[in-house]
PDB file of C-alpha atoms in Angstrom:
ATOM      1  CA  UNK A  26     175.818 121.853  36.154  1.00 58.00           C
ATOM      2  CA  UNK A  27     177.243 123.915  38.823  1.00 73.00           C
ATOM      3  CA  UNK A  28     177.056 123.569  42.516  1.00 72.00           C
ATOM      4  CA  UNK A  29     174.298 126.202  42.990  1.00 77.00           C
ATOM      5  CA  UNK A  30     172.005 124.543  40.468  1.00 82.00           C
ATOM      6  CA  UNK A  31     172.499 121.259  42.181  1.00 79.00           C
ATOM      7  CA  UNK A  32     171.669 122.888  45.503  1.00 84.00           C
ATOM      8  CA  UNK A  33     168.454 124.393  44.097  1.00 84.00           C
ATOM      9  CA  UNK A  34     167.456 121.064  42.519  1.00 85.00           C
ATOM     10  CA  UNK A  35     168.047 119.271  45.817  1.00 86.00           C
ATOM     11  CA  UNK A  36     165.953 121.867  47.645  1.00 88.00           C
ATOM     12  CA  UNK A  37     163.089 121.478  45.171  1.00 88.00           C
ATOM     13  CA  UNK A  38     163.203 117.672  45.391  1.00 88.00           C
ATOM     14  CA  UNK A  39     163.328 117.902  49.172  1.00 90.00           C
ATOM     15  CA  UNK A  40     160.342 120.276  49.221  1.00 90.00           C
ATOM     16  CA  UNK A  41     158.345 117.980  46.898  1.00 91.00           C
ATOM     17  CA  UNK A  42     159.167 114.991  49.131  1.00 90.00           C
ATOM     18  CA  UNK A  43     158.044 116.957  52.198  1.00 91.00           C
ATOM     19  CA  UNK A  44     154.719 117.891  50.515  1.00 91.00           C
ATOM     20  CA  UNK A  45     154.144 114.266  49.444  1.00 92.00           C
ATOM     21  CA  UNK A  46     154.981 113.029  52.968  1.00 91.00           C
ATOM     22  CA  UNK A  47     152.616 115.587  54.526  1.00 91.00           C
ATOM     23  CA  UNK A  48     149.834 114.636  52.093  1.00 91.00           C
ATOM     24  CA  UNK A  49     150.294 110.939  52.824  1.00 90.00           C
ATOM     25  CA  UNK A  50     150.280 111.665  56.568  1.00 88.00           C
ATOM     26  CA  UNK A  51     147.038 113.652  56.312  1.00 86.00           C
ATOM     27  CA  UNK A  52     145.367 110.928  54.225  1.00 85.00           C
ATOM     28  CA  UNK A  53     146.476 108.223  56.647  1.00 83.00           C
ATOM     29  CA  UNK A  54     145.318 110.330  59.616  1.00 80.00           C
ATOM     30  CA  UNK A  55     141.828 110.897  58.139  1.00 76.00           C
ATOM     31  CA  UNK A  56     141.575 107.256  57.132  1.00 74.00           C
ATOM     32  CA  UNK A  57     142.400 106.179  60.676  1.00 68.00           C
ATOM     33  CA  UNK A  58     140.063 108.795  62.200  1.00 66.00           C
ATOM     34  CA  UNK A  59     137.175 107.759  59.958  1.00 62.00           C
ATOM     35  CA  UNK A  60     137.497 104.249  61.383  1.00 61.00           C
ATOM     36  CA  UNK A  61     137.370 105.728  64.891  1.00 63.00           C
ATOM     37  CA  UNK A  62     134.231 107.668  64.000  1.00 63.00           C
ATOM     38  CA  UNK A  63     132.655 104.538  62.563  1.00 66.00           C
ATOM     39  CA  UNK A  64     133.473 102.661  65.745  1.00 69.00           C
ATOM     40  CA  UNK A  65     132.078 105.464  67.895  1.00 69.00           C
ATOM     41  CA  UNK A  66     128.920 105.602  65.772  1.00 69.00           C
ATOM     42  CA  UNK A  67     128.487 101.827  66.002  1.00 75.00           C
ATOM     43  CA  UNK A  68     128.977 101.941  69.788  1.00 76.00           C
ATOM     44  CA  UNK A  69     126.486 104.777  70.028  1.00 74.00           C
ATOM     45  CA  UNK A  70     124.044 102.852  67.870  1.00 80.00           C
ATOM     46  CA  UNK A  71     124.441  99.789  70.080  1.00 84.00           C
ATOM     47  CA  UNK A  72     123.881 101.877  73.226  1.00 83.00           C
ATOM     48  CA  UNK A  73     120.824 103.499  71.635  1.00 86.00           C
ATOM     49  CA  UNK A  74     119.490 100.079  70.594  1.00 86.00           C
ATOM     50  CA  UNK A  75     119.966  98.733  74.149  1.00 88.00           C
ATOM     51  CA  UNK A  76     118.179 101.754  75.575  1.00 88.00           C
ATOM     52  CA  UNK A  77     115.348 101.413  73.062  1.00 89.00           C
ATOM     53  CA  UNK A  78     115.029  97.684  73.742  1.00 90.00           C
ATOM     54  CA  UNK A  79     114.820  98.337  77.505  1.00 93.00           C
ATOM     55  CA  UNK A  80     112.201 101.035  76.973  1.00 93.00           C
ATOM     56  CA  UNK A  81     110.148  98.777  74.696  1.00 93.00           C
ATOM     57  CA  UNK A  82     110.365  95.949  77.244  1.00 93.00           C
ATOM     58  CA  UNK A  83     109.156  98.273  80.020  1.00 95.00           C
ATOM     59  CA  UNK A  84     106.310  99.563  77.870  1.00 94.00           C
ATOM     60  CA  UNK A  85     105.267  96.021  76.940  1.00 94.00           C
ATOM     61  CA  UNK A  86     105.313  95.082  80.629  1.00 94.00           C
ATOM     62  CA  UNK A  87     103.114  98.051  81.530  1.00 94.00           C
ATOM     63  CA  UNK A  88     100.741  97.255  78.664  1.00 94.00           C
ATOM     64  CA  UNK A  89     100.368  93.667  79.829  1.00 93.00           C
ATOM     65  CA  UNK A  90      99.626  94.922  83.363  1.00 93.00           C
ATOM     66  CA  UNK A  91      96.996  97.275  81.942  1.00 94.00           C
ATOM     67  CA  UNK A  92      95.499  94.390  79.952  1.00 92.00           C
ATOM     68  CA  UNK A  93      95.208  92.341  83.153  1.00 93.00           C
ATOM     69  CA  UNK A  94      93.559  95.253  84.971  1.00 93.00           C
ATOM     70  CA  UNK A  95      91.138  95.803  82.101  1.00 93.00           C
ATOM     71  CA  UNK A  96      90.275  92.094  82.157  1.00 92.00           C
ATOM     72  CA  UNK A  97      89.515  92.302  85.875  1.00 93.00           C
ATOM     73  CA  UNK A  98      87.362  95.393  85.339  1.00 93.00           C
ATOM     74  CA  UNK A  99      85.477  93.700  82.502  1.00 93.00           C
ATOM     75  CA  UNK A 100      84.816  90.660  84.714  1.00 92.00           C
ATOM     76  CA  UNK A 101      83.566  92.870  87.552  1.00 93.00           C
ATOM     77  CA  UNK A 102      81.352  94.816  85.175  1.00 92.00           C
ATOM     78  CA  UNK A 103      79.891  91.599  83.759  1.00 92.00           C
ATOM     79  CA  UNK A 104      79.055  90.392  87.296  1.00 91.00           C
ATOM     80  CA  UNK A 105      77.425  93.723  88.154  1.00 90.00           C
ATOM     81  CA  UNK A 106      75.384  93.687  84.951  1.00 89.00           C
ATOM     82  CA  UNK A 107      74.264  90.151  85.673  1.00 90.00           C
ATOM     83  CA  UNK A 108      73.175  91.139  89.201  1.00 87.00           C
ATOM     84  CA  UNK A 109      71.384  94.217  87.873  1.00 84.00           C
ATOM     85  CA  UNK A 110      69.160  92.048  85.683  1.00 83.00           C
ATOM     86  CA  UNK A 111      67.359  90.850  88.828  1.00 81.00           C
ATOM     87  CA  UNK A 112      66.816  94.336  90.299  1.00 83.00           C
ATOM     88  CA  UNK A 113      63.612  96.284  89.727  1.00 80.00           C
ATOM     89  CA  UNK A 114      63.714  99.256  87.409  1.00 81.00           C
ATOM     90  CA  UNK A 115      61.699 102.476  87.433  1.00 80.00           C
ATOM     91  CA  UNK A 116      59.439 100.947  84.784  1.00 84.00           C
ATOM     92  CA  UNK A 117      58.808  97.960  87.064  1.00 82.00           C
ATOM     93  CA  UNK A 118      58.075 100.191  90.050  1.00 86.00           C
ATOM     94  CA  UNK A 119      55.641 102.499  88.160  1.00 87.00           C
ATOM     95  CA  UNK A 120      52.493 100.360  88.727  1.00 88.00           C
ATOM     96  CA  UNK A 121      53.493  99.853  92.372  1.00 88.00           C
ATOM     97  CA  UNK A 122      53.761 103.629  92.859  1.00 90.00           C
ATOM     98  CA  UNK A 123      50.316 104.098  91.321  1.00 91.00           C
ATOM     99  CA  UNK A 124      48.820 101.537  93.725  1.00 93.00           C
ATOM    100  CA  UNK A 125      50.517 103.171  96.712  1.00 93.00           C
ATOM    101  CA  UNK A 126      49.198 106.562  95.608  1.00 93.00           C
ATOM    102  CA  UNK A 127      45.691 105.077  95.331  1.00 93.00           C
ATOM    103  CA  UNK A 128      45.949 103.613  98.832  1.00 94.00           C
ATOM    104  CA  UNK A 129      47.154 106.984 100.132  1.00 92.00           C
ATOM    105  CA  UNK A 130      44.110 108.716  98.589  1.00 92.00           C
ATOM    106  CA  UNK A 131      41.763 106.137 100.125  1.00 94.00           C
ATOM    107  CA  UNK A 132      43.476 106.511 103.489  1.00 93.00           C
ATOM    108  CA  UNK A 133      43.081 110.286 103.298  1.00 92.00           C
ATOM    109  CA  UNK A 134      39.376 109.833 102.469  1.00 91.00           C
ATOM    110  CA  UNK A 135      38.930 107.351 105.332  1.00 92.00           C
ATOM    111  CA  UNK A 136      40.720 109.713 107.704  1.00 92.00           C
ATOM    112  CA  UNK A 137      38.369 112.544 106.703  1.00 90.00           C
ATOM    113  CA  UNK A 138      35.315 110.280 107.112  1.00 91.00           C
ATOM    114  CA  UNK A 139      36.571 109.079 110.506  1.00 93.00           C
ATOM    115  CA  UNK A 140      37.130 112.657 111.627  1.00 92.00           C
ATOM    116  CA  UNK A 141      33.652 113.625 110.473  1.00 90.00           C
ATOM    117  CA  UNK A 142      32.124 110.623 112.258  1.00 92.00           C
ATOM    118  CA  UNK A 143      34.083 111.487 115.409  1.00 92.00           C
ATOM    119  CA  UNK A 144      32.781 115.049 115.332  1.00 92.00           C
ATOM    120  CA  UNK A 145      29.215 113.830 114.775  1.00 92.00           C
ATOM    121  CA  UNK A 146      29.527 111.393 117.665  1.00 92.00           C
ATOM    122  CA  UNK A 147      30.913 114.208 119.792  1.00 91.00           C
ATOM    123  CA  UNK A 148      27.918 116.374 118.965  1.00 91.00           C
ATOM    124  CA  UNK A 149      25.505 113.501 119.731  1.00 91.00           C
ATOM    125  CA  UNK A 150      27.329 112.839 122.996  1.00 91.00           C
ATOM    126  CA  UNK A 151      27.035 116.484 124.040  1.00 89.00           C
ATOM    127  CA  UNK A 152      23.349 116.565 123.192  1.00 88.00           C
ATOM    128  CA  UNK A 153      22.695 113.409 125.155  1.00 87.00           C
ATOM    129  CA  UNK A 154      24.645 114.735 128.096  1.00 86.00           C
ATOM    130  CA  UNK A 155      22.685 117.982 128.038  1.00 86.00           C
ATOM    131  CA  UNK A 156      19.367 116.110 128.061  1.00 83.00           C
ATOM    132  CA  UNK A 157      20.357 114.152 131.105  1.00 78.00           C
ATOM    133  CA  UNK A 158      21.129 117.122 133.098  1.00 68.00           C
TER     134      UNK A 158
END
């Protein structure tokens, strides 16, 4: 083997070693970066879980407040319904209206009769007054 061949062989071996070193470096880099991504994803997941837990807690709190308000409204409505049982309804007042209407008709008739009697008495009074004079 001559010196040139040895030089070429050394260059080829050196180039192969450089390619292997670069490949190993890239693999190690991606391996290390994938762990970083996993860590970032896990941190993001934890932050998202905390946010979701806070939101769920707030929603549950608001729902319990709404339940309390609904309970108060239901109690108030029950009291009102109980009080309404003692009040008169239109059906209860119907016969009373009929009686009042009957009384109003009788009053109108009495008023007409009283007016007629008053006019008759007025006529009699005038006649008597004319006879005197």
